[in-house]
Short mmCIF file of C-alpha atoms and ligand atoms in Angstrom, two decimals:
data_model
loop_
_atom_site.label_atom_id
_atom_site.label_comp_id
_atom_site.label_asym_id
_atom_site.label_seq_id
_atom_site.Cartn_x
_atom_site.Cartn_y
_atom_site.Cartn_z
CA PHE A 79 21.17 24.92 3.63
CA THR A 80 20.67 23.00 6.85
CA TYR A 81 19.02 19.62 7.16
CA ASP A 82 19.19 16.33 9.10
CA ALA A 83 20.95 13.84 6.88
CA PRO A 84 19.54 10.30 7.21
CA VAL A 85 22.61 8.47 8.53
CA LEU A 86 21.05 6.91 11.63
CA ALA A 87 22.56 3.45 11.94
CA ASP A 88 19.52 2.08 13.78
CA ARG A 89 17.29 2.85 10.79
CA SER A 90 19.46 1.34 8.09
CA VAL A 91 18.08 -1.38 5.83
CA ARG A 92 20.40 -4.09 4.55
CA VAL A 93 19.97 -4.24 0.76
CA VAL A 94 21.13 -7.14 -1.38
CA PHE A 95 20.67 -6.26 -5.04
CA GLY A 96 21.37 -8.45 -8.03
CA VAL A 97 20.36 -11.34 -10.24
CA GLY A 98 20.13 -14.50 -8.13
CA SER A 99 20.01 -12.69 -4.78
CA LEU A 100 16.90 -14.73 -3.88
CA TYR A 101 19.25 -17.68 -3.32
CA ARG A 102 20.85 -15.80 -0.44
CA ILE A 103 17.60 -15.80 1.50
CA GLY A 104 18.55 -18.71 3.78
CA GLY A 105 21.64 -16.98 5.19
CA GLU A 106 20.00 -13.56 5.28
CA ALA A 107 16.89 -14.85 7.08
CA ALA A 108 19.03 -16.72 9.63
CA GLN A 109 20.58 -13.38 10.65
CA LEU A 110 17.13 -12.25 11.77
CA GLY A 111 15.62 -15.36 13.33
CA CYS A 112 15.28 -19.13 13.07
CA ARG A 113 11.60 -19.84 12.41
CA ALA A 114 10.41 -18.01 9.32
CA LEU A 115 6.85 -17.29 8.22
CA LEU A 116 6.66 -16.92 4.44
CA ILE A 117 4.04 -14.50 3.08
CA ALA A 118 3.57 -14.80 -0.68
CA GLY A 119 0.42 -14.71 -2.82
CA PRO A 120 -0.42 -17.38 -5.41
CA HIS A 121 1.25 -15.46 -8.29
CA GLU A 122 4.53 -15.68 -6.38
CA ASP A 123 4.43 -19.48 -6.00
CA ALA A 124 7.56 -20.07 -8.08
CA ALA A 125 9.69 -17.72 -5.96
CA ALA A 126 8.03 -18.98 -2.77
CA ASP A 127 8.96 -22.57 -3.67
CA VAL A 128 12.61 -21.52 -4.02
CA VAL A 129 12.40 -19.80 -0.63
CA ALA A 130 10.83 -22.89 0.96
CA ALA A 131 13.61 -25.09 -0.45
CA GLU A 132 16.34 -22.68 0.72
CA LEU A 133 14.83 -22.41 4.21
CA GLY A 134 14.26 -26.14 4.72
CA PRO A 135 13.30 -26.92 8.34
CA ASP A 136 13.53 -23.22 9.29
CA LEU A 137 10.28 -22.56 7.44
CA ALA A 138 7.58 -22.41 10.12
CA GLY A 139 4.64 -21.79 7.80
CA ARG A 140 3.38 -20.18 4.63
CA LEU A 141 0.56 -17.66 4.10
CA ARG A 142 -0.84 -17.40 0.54
CA ASP A 143 -3.77 -15.12 1.29
CA VAL A 144 -2.75 -11.48 0.58
CA ALA A 145 -4.84 -8.57 -0.68
CA GLN A 146 -4.33 -4.93 -1.59
CA HIS A 147 -4.73 -2.33 1.17
CA VAL A 148 -4.55 -5.06 3.87
CA PRO A 149 -8.12 -5.81 5.00
CA THR A 150 -8.35 -5.94 8.83
CA ASP A 151 -9.72 -9.53 8.89
CA LEU A 152 -6.75 -10.76 6.91
CA ALA A 153 -4.37 -8.91 9.22
CA HIS A 154 -5.97 -10.43 12.36
CA GLU A 155 -5.79 -13.95 10.93
CA ALA A 156 -2.19 -13.52 9.75
CA THR A 157 -1.04 -12.11 13.10
CA TYR A 158 -2.70 -15.04 14.88
CA ARG A 159 -0.93 -17.53 12.57
CA ALA A 160 2.45 -15.85 13.10
CA THR A 161 2.07 -16.08 16.87
CA GLN A 162 0.68 -19.61 16.83
CA LEU A 163 3.55 -20.85 14.63
CA GLY A 164 6.17 -19.21 16.84
CA ALA A 165 7.55 -17.23 13.90
CA GLU A 166 10.75 -15.28 14.57
CA VAL A 167 11.06 -13.58 11.18
CA LEU A 168 8.58 -12.61 8.44
CA LEU A 169 9.58 -13.22 4.81
CA ALA A 170 7.43 -11.14 2.42
CA VAL A 171 7.81 -12.20 -1.20
CA GLY A 172 5.67 -10.21 -3.66
CA GLY A 173 4.38 -6.73 -4.35
CA GLY A 174 3.16 -4.10 -1.93
CA SER A 175 0.32 -6.36 -0.77
CA ALA A 176 2.62 -9.07 0.63
CA THR A 177 4.92 -6.46 2.18
CA GLY A 178 1.89 -4.60 3.56
CA LEU A 179 0.57 -7.69 5.35
CA ALA A 180 4.00 -8.41 6.84
CA LYS A 181 4.17 -4.80 8.04
CA VAL A 182 0.91 -5.03 10.00
CA ILE A 183 2.05 -8.30 11.62
CA ALA A 184 5.38 -6.61 12.49
CA LEU A 185 3.54 -3.62 13.94
CA ARG A 186 1.58 -5.91 16.26
CA THR A 187 4.29 -8.42 17.17
CA GLY A 188 7.61 -6.60 16.73
CA LEU A 189 8.87 -9.38 14.40
CA PRO A 190 11.56 -8.40 11.86
CA ILE A 191 10.78 -8.41 8.14
CA LEU A 192 12.90 -9.63 5.26
CA ALA A 193 11.28 -8.36 2.04
CA VAL A 194 11.72 -9.65 -1.49
CA PRO A 195 9.87 -7.18 -3.76
CA THR A 196 8.50 -8.41 -7.08
CA THR A 197 6.90 -5.11 -8.19
CA TYR A 198 8.09 -1.50 -8.17
CA ALA A 199 5.68 -0.30 -5.44
CA GLY A 200 8.52 0.56 -3.02
CA SER A 201 6.76 -0.33 0.25
CA GLU A 202 9.85 -2.26 1.39
CA MET A 203 11.73 1.05 1.81
CA THR A 204 9.15 2.86 3.92
CA PRO A 205 7.96 2.99 7.54
CA ILE A 206 4.36 3.34 6.26
CA TRP A 207 1.75 0.72 7.12
CA GLY A 208 -1.89 0.60 6.00
CA LEU A 209 -5.08 -1.20 7.06
CA THR A 210 -8.53 -1.09 5.47
CA ASP A 211 -11.98 -1.75 6.91
CA ALA A 212 -15.53 -0.77 5.97
CA GLN A 213 -14.84 2.83 7.04
CA GLY A 214 -11.88 3.23 4.66
CA LYS A 215 -8.10 3.09 4.83
CA THR A 216 -5.95 4.02 7.82
CA THR A 217 -2.21 4.55 7.45
CA GLY A 218 0.56 5.34 9.87
CA ARG A 219 4.32 5.50 10.20
CA ASP A 220 6.27 3.27 12.54
CA ALA A 221 9.94 2.28 12.52
CA ARG A 222 8.97 -1.31 13.50
CA VAL A 223 7.54 -1.98 10.03
CA ILE A 224 10.69 -1.04 8.11
CA PRO A 225 12.15 -4.28 6.75
CA ARG A 226 15.56 -5.15 8.21
CA THR A 227 16.74 -6.72 4.96
CA VAL A 228 15.59 -6.35 1.35
CA LEU A 229 16.62 -8.71 -1.44
CA TYR A 230 16.14 -7.14 -4.88
CA ASP A 231 16.38 -9.88 -7.49
CA PRO A 232 15.43 -8.60 -10.98
CA THR A 233 14.83 -12.19 -12.12
CA LEU A 234 11.66 -12.28 -10.01
CA THR A 235 10.12 -9.35 -11.88
CA VAL A 236 10.33 -11.06 -15.29
CA SER A 237 7.02 -12.87 -14.64
CA LEU A 238 5.23 -9.58 -13.91
CA PRO A 239 2.92 -9.13 -16.94
CA PRO A 240 3.49 -5.99 -19.11
CA GLN A 241 0.28 -4.30 -17.94
CA LEU A 242 1.18 -4.73 -14.25
CA THR A 243 4.79 -3.74 -14.97
CA ALA A 244 3.64 -0.56 -16.71
CA ALA A 245 1.25 0.49 -13.94
CA SER A 246 3.71 -0.40 -11.17
CA GLY A 247 6.42 1.66 -12.90
CA MET A 248 4.02 4.64 -13.00
CA ASN A 249 3.37 4.08 -9.27
CA ALA A 250 7.11 4.38 -8.61
CA LEU A 251 7.33 7.52 -10.78
CA ALA A 252 4.63 9.08 -8.58
CA HIS A 253 6.70 8.52 -5.42
CA ALA A 254 9.76 10.12 -7.01
CA LEU A 255 7.90 13.11 -8.45
CA GLU A 256 6.06 13.94 -5.22
CA ALA A 257 9.33 13.63 -3.26
CA LEU A 258 10.88 16.29 -5.51
CA TYR A 259 8.35 18.90 -4.44
CA ALA A 260 7.74 17.66 -0.89
CA PRO A 261 7.67 20.32 1.84
CA ASP A 262 10.49 18.43 3.61
CA ALA A 263 12.59 17.75 0.48
CA THR A 264 16.34 17.99 1.04
CA PRO A 265 19.18 18.20 -1.51
CA LEU A 266 19.98 14.53 -0.89
CA LEU A 267 16.36 13.46 -1.34
CA ALA A 268 15.98 15.55 -4.51
CA THR A 269 19.08 13.92 -5.98
CA VAL A 270 17.81 10.43 -5.22
CA ALA A 271 14.32 11.25 -6.50
CA GLU A 272 15.68 12.69 -9.74
CA GLU A 273 17.81 9.60 -10.29
CA ALA A 274 14.77 7.43 -9.59
CA LEU A 275 12.75 9.32 -12.22
CA ARG A 276 15.59 8.93 -14.72
CA ALA A 277 15.97 5.17 -14.17
CA LEU A 278 12.21 4.55 -14.24
CA ALA A 279 11.47 6.68 -17.30
CA GLU A 280 14.37 5.16 -19.24
CA ALA A 281 13.81 1.53 -18.29
CA LEU A 282 10.02 1.27 -18.30
CA PRO A 283 9.48 1.39 -22.09
CA VAL A 284 12.38 -1.03 -22.63
CA VAL A 285 11.04 -3.54 -20.11
CA VAL A 286 7.51 -3.42 -21.52
CA ALA A 287 8.85 -3.93 -25.06
CA LYS A 288 11.31 -6.65 -23.98
CA PRO A 289 10.07 -8.22 -20.72
CA ASP A 290 12.97 -10.70 -20.58
CA ASP A 291 15.68 -8.01 -20.76
CA LEU A 292 17.31 -8.54 -17.36
CA ASP A 293 19.53 -5.45 -17.59
CA ALA A 294 16.49 -3.25 -18.17
CA ARG A 295 14.57 -5.13 -15.42
CA ALA A 296 17.49 -4.42 -13.04
CA HIS A 297 17.52 -0.74 -14.04
CA LEU A 298 13.77 -0.48 -13.44
CA LEU A 299 14.00 -2.26 -10.07
CA PHE A 300 16.85 0.09 -9.11
CA GLY A 301 14.53 3.00 -9.92
CA GLY A 302 11.79 1.38 -7.84
CA TRP A 303 14.17 1.04 -4.90
CA LEU A 304 15.21 4.72 -5.05
CA ALA A 305 11.61 5.84 -5.51
CA GLY A 306 10.56 3.74 -2.49
CA TRP A 307 13.31 5.35 -0.44
CA ALA A 308 12.09 8.77 -1.55
CA LEU A 309 8.52 7.84 -0.59
CA GLY A 310 9.64 6.78 2.87
CA SER A 311 11.75 9.89 3.40
CA ALA A 312 9.35 12.64 2.31
CA THR A 313 5.84 13.89 2.96
CA MET A 314 3.72 13.09 -0.08
CA GLY A 315 1.32 15.61 -1.61
CA LEU A 316 -1.95 15.80 -3.50
CA HIS A 317 -1.30 12.81 -5.74
CA HIS A 318 -0.87 10.37 -2.85
CA LYS A 319 -3.82 11.88 -0.97
CA LEU A 320 -6.09 11.30 -3.98
CA ALA A 321 -4.74 7.77 -4.44
CA HIS A 322 -5.27 7.04 -0.74
CA VAL A 323 -8.92 8.14 -0.81
CA LEU A 324 -9.75 6.48 -4.13
CA GLY A 325 -7.92 3.24 -3.23
CA GLY A 326 -9.29 2.97 0.28
CA THR A 327 -12.88 3.93 -0.52
CA TYR A 328 -13.45 2.41 -3.96
CA ARG A 329 -10.86 -0.41 -3.76
CA LEU A 330 -9.44 0.40 -7.19
CA PRO A 331 -6.20 -1.37 -8.13
CA HIS A 332 -3.41 0.59 -6.45
CA ALA A 333 -0.82 0.97 -9.23
CA ASP A 334 -3.47 1.54 -11.96
CA LEU A 335 -4.97 4.32 -9.93
CA HIS A 336 -1.59 6.05 -9.53
CA SER A 337 -1.03 5.79 -13.27
CA ALA A 338 -4.32 7.48 -14.17
CA LEU A 339 -3.87 10.29 -11.64
CA LEU A 340 -0.18 11.15 -12.03
CA PRO A 341 -0.17 13.08 -15.35
CA GLN A 342 -3.07 15.26 -14.16
CA VAL A 343 -1.52 16.05 -10.76
CA ALA A 344 1.85 16.77 -12.38
CA ALA A 345 0.24 19.21 -14.83
CA PHE A 346 -1.65 20.86 -11.97
CA ASN A 347 1.45 21.33 -9.78
CA ALA A 348 4.06 22.19 -12.44
CA THR A 349 3.98 25.98 -12.19
CA ALA A 350 3.93 25.95 -8.37
CA ALA A 351 7.19 23.99 -8.00
CA PRO A 352 9.43 25.15 -10.86
CA GLU A 353 12.71 23.80 -9.43
CA ALA A 354 11.28 20.34 -8.82
CA PHE A 355 9.75 20.19 -12.28
CA THR A 356 12.97 21.40 -13.92
CA ARG A 357 14.70 18.42 -12.29
CA ALA A 358 11.86 16.11 -13.38
CA ALA A 359 12.05 17.42 -16.96
CA ARG A 360 15.82 16.87 -17.01
CA ALA A 361 15.43 13.31 -15.72
CA MET A 362 12.71 12.50 -18.22
CA HIS A 363 14.45 14.21 -21.16
CA VAL A 364 11.59 16.68 -21.55
CA GLY A 365 12.11 20.30 -22.72
CA SER A 366 10.38 22.11 -19.85
CA GLY A 367 8.91 21.44 -16.41
CA ARG A 368 5.51 22.53 -17.71
CA CYS A 369 5.50 19.55 -20.09
CA VAL A 370 6.15 16.84 -17.46
CA GLY A 371 2.44 16.05 -17.06
CA GLN A 372 2.09 15.51 -20.80
CA ALA A 373 5.29 13.44 -20.89
CA LEU A 374 3.94 11.22 -18.11
CA PHE A 375 0.66 10.82 -19.98
CA ASP A 376 2.56 9.90 -23.17
CA LEU A 377 4.76 7.46 -21.27
CA ALA A 378 1.70 5.78 -19.74
CA THR A 379 0.10 5.53 -23.20
CA THR A 380 3.27 4.11 -24.74
CA VAL A 381 3.66 1.39 -22.12
CA GLY A 382 -0.07 0.62 -21.91
CA ALA A 383 -0.58 1.88 -18.36
CA PRO A 384 -4.02 3.23 -17.39
CA THR A 385 -4.83 6.90 -18.01
CA SER A 386 -8.57 6.84 -17.25
CA LEU A 387 -10.28 6.27 -13.89
CA ALA A 388 -13.52 5.43 -15.73
CA LYS A 389 -11.81 2.50 -17.39
CA LEU A 390 -10.76 1.25 -13.95
CA GLY A 391 -14.43 1.08 -12.99
CA LEU A 392 -14.88 4.31 -11.03
CA GLU A 393 -18.48 5.57 -11.07
CA PRO A 394 -18.91 9.21 -12.28
CA ASP A 395 -20.60 10.19 -8.97
CA ALA A 396 -17.37 9.43 -7.12
CA VAL A 397 -15.65 12.50 -8.61
CA GLU A 398 -17.60 15.04 -6.53
CA SER A 399 -17.47 12.98 -3.36
CA VAL A 400 -13.68 12.40 -3.58
CA ALA A 401 -13.13 16.07 -4.37
CA ALA A 402 -15.12 17.10 -1.27
CA SER A 403 -13.30 14.62 0.95
CA VAL A 404 -9.80 15.66 -0.24
CA ALA A 405 -10.66 19.38 -0.11
CA ALA A 406 -11.65 18.96 3.56
CA ALA A 407 -8.34 17.23 4.42
CA THR A 408 -4.93 18.80 5.06
CA VAL A 409 -2.66 18.16 2.10
CA GLY A 410 0.93 19.40 1.91
CA ASN A 411 0.99 20.36 -1.76
CA PRO A 412 3.01 23.03 -3.57
CA ARG A 413 -0.11 24.51 -5.15
CA PRO A 414 -3.11 25.28 -2.94
CA VAL A 415 -6.06 23.25 -4.10
CA THR A 416 -9.77 24.06 -3.99
CA GLU A 417 -12.70 21.70 -4.33
CA ALA A 418 -13.38 23.13 -7.80
CA ASP A 419 -9.76 22.40 -8.82
CA LEU A 420 -10.17 18.85 -7.60
CA VAL A 421 -13.39 18.30 -9.53
CA HIS A 422 -11.67 19.61 -12.67
CA LEU A 423 -8.57 17.45 -12.14
CA LEU A 424 -10.55 14.31 -11.30
CA ARG A 425 -12.84 14.76 -14.32
CA ALA A 426 -9.77 14.90 -16.57
CA ALA A 427 -8.38 11.75 -14.93
CA PHE A 428 -11.81 10.12 -15.12
CA VAL A 429 -12.00 10.54 -18.88
CA GLY A 430 -8.26 10.19 -19.48
CA ASN A 431 -7.64 13.51 -21.24
CA ARG A 432 -4.06 14.37 -22.17
CA PRO A 433 -3.27 17.28 -19.79
P1 NAD B 576 0.23 -6.16 -5.45
O1 NAD B 576 1.25 -6.50 -4.43
O2 NAD B 576 -1.19 -6.34 -5.06
O3 NAD B 576 0.55 -6.96 -6.78
C1 NAD B 576 -0.31 -6.80 -7.91
C2 NAD B 576 -0.55 -8.15 -8.59
O4 NAD B 576 0.65 -8.57 -9.18
C3 NAD B 576 -0.94 -9.26 -7.61
O5 NAD B 576 -1.90 -10.08 -8.21
C4 NAD B 576 0.36 -10.00 -7.42
O6 NAD B 576 0.16 -11.35 -7.05
C5 NAD B 576 0.95 -9.89 -8.80
N1 NAD B 576 2.41 -10.00 -8.83
C6 NAD B 576 3.28 -9.34 -8.06
N2 NAD B 576 4.53 -9.63 -8.42
C7 NAD B 576 4.45 -10.48 -9.46
C8 NAD B 576 5.42 -11.09 -10.31
N3 NAD B 576 6.70 -10.82 -10.18
N4 NAD B 576 4.97 -11.90 -11.29
C9 NAD B 576 3.64 -12.10 -11.49
N5 NAD B 576 2.68 -11.53 -10.75
C10 NAD B 576 3.09 -10.72 -9.74
O7 NAD B 576 0.38 -4.66 -5.96
P2 NAD B 576 1.45 -3.52 -5.69
O8 NAD B 576 1.07 -2.45 -6.62
O9 NAD B 576 2.82 -4.04 -5.72
O10 NAD B 576 1.16 -3.08 -4.20
C11 NAD B 576 -0.05 -2.44 -3.88
C12 NAD B 576 -0.27 -2.43 -2.38
O11 NAD B 576 0.90 -1.95 -1.72
C13 NAD B 576 -1.40 -1.51 -1.98
O12 NAD B 576 -2.09 -2.08 -0.90
C14 NAD B 576 -0.68 -0.24 -1.54
O13 NAD B 576 -1.43 0.53 -0.65
C15 NAD B 576 0.57 -0.81 -0.93
N6 NAD B 576 1.72 0.10 -0.95
C16 NAD B 576 2.22 0.51 0.24
C17 NAD B 576 3.32 1.33 0.29
C18 NAD B 576 3.88 1.73 1.62
O14 NAD B 576 4.88 2.43 1.71
N7 NAD B 576 3.27 1.31 2.71
C19 NAD B 576 3.94 1.74 -0.89
C20 NAD B 576 3.42 1.30 -2.11
C21 NAD B 576 2.31 0.46 -2.13
#
């Protein structure tokens, strides 16, 4: 085989992984700039207070207003604050929403990001930014939004409630699975994605059963890191297209949405990408690639992650309209998909049928 291995030094991300790594934020932030703008929602107050104490006079300001899918108004206001405060570095502490807001500011100002993820969404490892307005969600790829440094501290994920943990873990599984059958998958990417699936599938039930188990939290966060890297390195398929349209148009909670869709998309794609699903089955300790969709559904049920779009508040009428919109778009997916397929798949996800 021939492929371009990702060893470009100018795209590397400095990763600090381990319990207590949050306390290294002062020194790490100083490598990137002196005046730091801290972006952390209200649920991340405890971690944000530690950051504020570590930064001392280098903390230029603090933004607590973050929201999923980065509404344009919020992005304008945050960019204005960053400029007004003379920020030199953006510190994003939180899930994909905090990272997402920092990314849009970075896109507009060129400021470097230091990310401290507290969920398993994986945005900190990708060049993907997103913005949402009344017309829907726009995404793009830009090297400027890739964080320069990421601190993974498993301690920070202990406060993530079991339901959010479960859904966020399913979100990470979706990145890894779609990377395995991506049109631009490479042997290196497939190896990382398989390892991500293994870590996530093993650690998720343990973490949900024992939220304080730091070893399991570290294992899950490691899986989230690898899955995020896979997301950033591959072209995603049908699953991410559906999540993009449903999330951007109906504003459903991001990770929950991924959880309800993933088993159905996996079952739909299994026969079209046998090698990828053999790897997925091996990682998830499942007998055959054809059973991965069912195994994902069972995992979601075990950990209490959503399996039904109806229970997330989607109206039944949305099924046909999302199917039409996705059928009209270009989606790089191993199995060609018709509008009728999409209606069938979305109805199953709507009800929450085991595939
Ligand atoms: P989120 O960041 O909105 O977090 C979900 C909820 O959990 C929030 O209320 C948050 O305050 C709370 N929370 C987070 N960490 C916590 C903790 N440790 N303890 C207690 N509460 C905590 O959700 P998310 O699923 O992490 O991210 C979703 C957003 O990220 C979406 O906008 C999605 O589009 C984006 N995203 C982008 C990429 C990318 O590559 N650009 C990748 C994944 C997700």
